[in-house]
Short mmCIF file of C-alpha atoms in Angstrom, two decimals:
data_model
loop_
_atom_site.label_atom_id
_atom_site.label_comp_id
_atom_site.label_asym_id
_atom_site.label_seq_id
_atom_site.Cartn_x
_atom_site.Cartn_y
_atom_site.Cartn_z
CA MET A 207 53.41 -48.75 -47.62
CA ASN A 208 53.61 -51.93 -49.49
CA ARG A 209 56.53 -53.02 -48.13
CA GLY A 210 54.90 -51.53 -43.97
CA ALA A 211 51.49 -54.08 -45.50
CA ALA A 212 53.76 -57.14 -46.56
CA ALA A 213 56.12 -56.70 -42.97
CA ALA A 214 52.20 -56.46 -40.81
CA SER A 215 50.83 -59.25 -39.32
CA GLY A 216 47.49 -58.07 -38.70
CA ASP A 217 44.30 -58.95 -40.74
CA VAL A 218 43.50 -54.56 -40.30
CA LEU A 219 46.42 -52.10 -41.74
CA LEU A 220 45.89 -48.79 -40.68
CA PHE A 221 47.95 -46.20 -43.02
CA LEU A 222 48.66 -43.47 -40.21
CA HIS A 223 50.52 -40.52 -41.51
CA ALA A 224 53.98 -39.38 -39.14
CA ASP A 225 52.64 -35.55 -38.45
CA THR A 226 49.57 -36.95 -37.80
CA LYS A 227 47.15 -38.25 -34.59
CA LEU A 228 44.80 -40.96 -34.09
CA PRO A 229 41.29 -39.99 -31.49
CA GLU A 230 41.07 -42.04 -28.45
CA GLY A 231 39.19 -45.73 -28.84
CA ALA A 232 40.15 -45.40 -32.61
CA CYS A 233 40.93 -48.88 -32.57
CA SER A 234 37.85 -49.70 -30.92
CA MET A 235 36.20 -47.84 -33.80
CA ILE A 236 38.10 -49.67 -36.26
CA ARG A 237 37.16 -53.24 -34.82
CA GLU A 238 33.67 -51.84 -35.06
CA SER A 239 33.03 -50.56 -38.41
CA LEU A 240 34.49 -53.48 -39.49
CA MET A 241 31.64 -55.63 -38.33
CA ASN A 242 29.88 -54.56 -41.05
CA ARG A 243 31.28 -56.98 -43.51
CA ASN A 244 30.15 -54.56 -46.59
CA VAL A 245 32.61 -52.38 -45.32
CA VAL A 246 36.39 -52.86 -46.42
CA ALA A 247 37.87 -49.87 -45.65
CA GLY A 248 37.53 -46.58 -43.71
CA ALA A 249 39.29 -43.33 -42.62
CA PHE A 250 38.58 -40.96 -40.18
CA ARG A 251 37.20 -36.85 -39.81
CA LEU A 252 40.34 -34.51 -40.73
CA GLY A 253 40.84 -32.15 -37.73
CA PHE A 254 44.18 -30.09 -37.06
CA ASP A 255 46.59 -29.68 -34.17
CA THR A 256 46.01 -25.83 -33.63
CA ALA A 257 42.39 -23.92 -33.09
CA ARG A 258 42.88 -21.65 -36.33
CA PRO A 259 39.93 -20.05 -37.98
CA PHE A 260 41.31 -21.35 -41.64
CA LEU A 261 41.70 -24.85 -40.19
CA ALA A 262 39.02 -25.06 -39.05
CA LEU A 263 37.42 -24.40 -42.28
CA VAL A 264 39.68 -26.41 -44.27
CA SER A 265 38.38 -29.56 -41.90
CA LEU A 266 35.16 -28.90 -42.81
CA ILE A 267 35.18 -28.59 -46.27
CA ALA A 268 37.56 -31.77 -46.68
CA SER A 269 34.61 -33.58 -44.14
CA LEU A 270 31.83 -32.44 -46.61
CA ARG A 271 33.93 -33.75 -49.39
CA THR A 272 34.44 -36.65 -47.94
CA ARG A 273 30.81 -37.20 -47.40
CA VAL A 274 29.82 -36.47 -50.83
CA LEU A 275 32.75 -38.66 -52.72
CA ARG A 276 33.10 -41.02 -50.62
CA LEU A 277 37.37 -40.62 -51.38
CA PRO A 278 39.49 -39.79 -48.13
CA PHE A 279 42.80 -39.00 -47.94
CA GLY A 280 46.02 -40.16 -46.75
CA ASP A 281 45.68 -37.88 -43.61
CA GLN A 282 42.95 -38.96 -42.69
CA ALA A 283 44.22 -42.25 -41.30
CA ILE A 284 43.40 -45.04 -43.84
CA PHE A 285 42.05 -48.44 -42.54
CA ILE A 286 41.70 -51.05 -45.22
CA ARG A 287 41.29 -55.28 -44.12
CA ARG A 288 44.05 -56.88 -45.21
CA GLU A 289 42.98 -59.17 -47.59
CA TYR A 290 40.75 -56.64 -49.82
CA PHE A 291 44.10 -54.72 -50.02
CA ASP A 292 46.54 -57.51 -51.35
CA ARG A 293 43.38 -58.73 -53.68
CA ILE A 294 43.38 -54.95 -55.42
CA GLY A 295 47.85 -54.86 -55.41
CA GLY A 296 47.39 -52.37 -52.79
CA TYR A 297 49.07 -49.15 -53.84
CA ARG A 298 50.38 -47.83 -56.63
CA ASN A 299 53.66 -46.54 -57.15
CA PHE A 300 52.93 -43.19 -57.29
CA PRO A 301 54.65 -40.41 -55.45
CA VAL A 302 51.50 -38.00 -54.58
CA MET A 303 48.20 -39.06 -54.99
CA GLU A 304 48.85 -42.56 -54.57
CA ASP A 305 45.96 -42.23 -51.19
CA LEU A 306 43.59 -40.55 -53.65
CA ASP A 307 43.82 -43.66 -56.55
CA LEU A 308 43.51 -46.05 -54.06
CA MET A 309 40.14 -44.92 -52.76
CA ARG A 310 38.66 -44.26 -55.91
CA ARG A 311 39.80 -47.75 -57.14
CA ILE A 312 37.98 -49.62 -54.00
CA ARG A 313 34.82 -47.42 -54.84
CA ARG A 314 34.67 -48.55 -58.49
CA ARG A 315 34.77 -51.62 -57.37
CA GLY A 316 31.95 -50.81 -55.51
CA GLY A 317 33.43 -51.57 -51.88
CA ARG A 318 31.85 -49.84 -49.20
CA ILE A 319 34.23 -47.45 -47.37
CA ALA A 320 33.24 -46.33 -44.05
CA LEU A 321 33.85 -42.79 -42.85
CA LEU A 322 34.68 -42.51 -38.75
CA ARG A 323 33.03 -39.36 -37.55
CA ALA A 324 35.45 -39.33 -34.83
CA ARG A 325 38.55 -36.62 -35.69
CA VAL A 326 42.07 -37.00 -36.17
CA LYS A 327 44.59 -34.74 -35.42
CA SER A 328 47.40 -33.78 -38.67
CA SER A 329 50.03 -31.14 -37.57
CA SER A 330 49.32 -27.65 -39.31
CA ARG A 331 53.38 -26.86 -40.33
CA ARG A 332 52.77 -27.50 -43.75
CA TRP A 333 50.13 -24.44 -43.76
CA ASP A 334 52.64 -22.64 -41.11
CA ARG A 335 55.15 -23.16 -43.58
CA GLY A 336 53.49 -22.26 -46.68
CA GLY A 337 50.57 -19.75 -45.28
CA ASP A 338 47.17 -21.07 -45.09
CA LEU A 339 45.62 -20.03 -48.33
CA LYS A 340 48.60 -20.63 -50.88
CA THR A 341 48.51 -24.70 -49.25
CA SER A 342 44.97 -24.76 -49.59
CA LEU A 343 45.08 -23.79 -53.09
CA MET A 344 48.17 -25.66 -54.36
CA ASN A 345 46.40 -29.17 -52.78
CA TRP A 346 43.39 -28.08 -54.59
CA ARG A 347 45.45 -27.59 -58.05
CA MET A 348 47.21 -31.22 -57.38
CA ARG A 349 43.90 -32.92 -56.95
CA MET A 350 42.30 -31.18 -60.27
CA ARG A 351 45.67 -32.01 -62.19
CA TYR A 352 45.57 -35.60 -61.03
CA ARG A 353 41.48 -35.88 -61.91
CA ARG A 354 42.28 -34.27 -65.02
CA GLY A 355 44.60 -37.52 -65.86
CA GLU A 356 47.99 -35.81 -65.02
CA ASP A 357 50.76 -37.60 -64.13
CA PRO A 358 51.90 -38.21 -60.97
CA ALA A 359 55.13 -37.81 -61.04
CA LEU A 360 54.79 -34.36 -63.03
CA ILE A 361 52.12 -33.71 -59.98
CA ALA A 362 55.27 -34.37 -57.61
CA GLY A 363 57.20 -32.15 -59.56
CA SER A 364 55.83 -28.97 -58.46
CA TYR A 365 54.50 -30.26 -54.48
CA TYR A 366 58.15 -31.26 -53.89
CA PRO A 367 60.55 -28.87 -55.73
CA ASP A 368 63.86 -31.41 -55.17
CA TRP A 369 61.93 -34.34 -55.79
CA SER A 370 62.62 -34.55 -59.67
CA ARG A 371 66.28 -33.67 -59.47
CA ASP A 372 66.18 -36.50 -56.68
CA GLN A 373 65.50 -38.92 -59.20
CA ASP A 374 67.43 -37.71 -61.46
CA ARG A 375 70.10 -38.02 -58.88
CA GLY A 376 69.44 -40.78 -56.84
CA ALA A 377 67.99 -39.64 -53.43
CA ALA A 378 70.21 -40.91 -50.85
CA VAL A 379 69.77 -41.42 -46.99
CA ILE A 380 72.60 -41.58 -44.98
CA LEU A 381 72.87 -43.60 -41.47
CA PHE A 382 74.92 -41.38 -38.66
CA LEU A 383 76.74 -43.86 -36.00
CA LYS A 384 79.15 -44.94 -34.23
CA LEU A 385 81.11 -47.49 -35.14
CA PRO A 386 80.67 -50.65 -33.59
CA GLY A 387 83.13 -51.26 -30.62
CA THR A 388 83.62 -52.51 -27.04
CA GLY A 389 83.05 -51.07 -24.11
CA GLY A 390 82.11 -47.92 -26.70
CA VAL A 391 78.53 -48.15 -27.58
CA LYS A 392 75.77 -48.60 -25.37
CA THR A 393 78.14 -48.01 -22.09
CA ARG A 394 74.92 -47.74 -19.60
CA LEU A 395 73.78 -50.77 -20.64
CA ALA A 396 76.71 -52.07 -20.59
CA ALA A 397 77.11 -52.11 -17.03
CA GLU A 398 74.12 -53.77 -16.60
CA ILE A 399 75.02 -56.63 -19.34
CA GLY A 400 78.80 -56.29 -20.02
CA SER A 401 80.52 -54.56 -23.14
CA ASP A 402 80.28 -57.66 -25.47
CA ALA A 403 76.61 -58.38 -25.21
CA ALA A 404 76.17 -54.29 -25.44
CA GLU A 405 78.56 -54.65 -28.89
CA ALA A 406 76.21 -57.08 -29.96
CA LEU A 407 72.77 -56.28 -29.42
CA TYR A 408 74.16 -52.59 -31.26
CA ARG A 409 75.52 -54.67 -33.75
CA CYS A 410 71.36 -56.24 -33.73
CA MET A 411 70.32 -52.60 -33.88
CA VAL A 412 72.44 -51.50 -36.66
CA ARG A 413 71.63 -54.48 -39.17
CA ASP A 414 67.69 -53.31 -37.78
CA VAL A 415 67.79 -49.98 -38.86
CA PHE A 416 69.78 -50.75 -42.13
#
């Protein structure tokens, strides 16, 4: 996330989970909340992409917790002024709980965190896969362990079973692609711009992905 922030050019950073959708008009809501110069960061209310009663209860509890503690989590689409983000050192290199750590540091510094009333829609896939009650209890235990001061790396080992093993052996990302060659890549585009230009563009795209 720090790398993404470093590559961004805007004055406001929005950290959006890949499985979370923003509400309509989200950018306008963010801009309006930051009209108050005392506000340095903020987040939306938590919602899910299902009407399942249990997750509606999870959403309600999360909203109440956020209102009382002023500590939104990453799945609530955290936004923050870029200047302030850089000033406090961005996210710490934690495998989990990095969002909670960021919000706690903001609060300790006296920064104001805006809590918008609109809801994001997060995917329910983790609850679907792990079970509603079991997944919620696991999340609660993780937060309690972090608040007791436990090392986030140890917490990550229970949350992501393969995480510790991957740290030992070195995790890898494997990219599958066609070997660049004239006439063998981007053939539909080549019909419009020519095979040589299509191959050159393909090589640029591969470099961008790497």
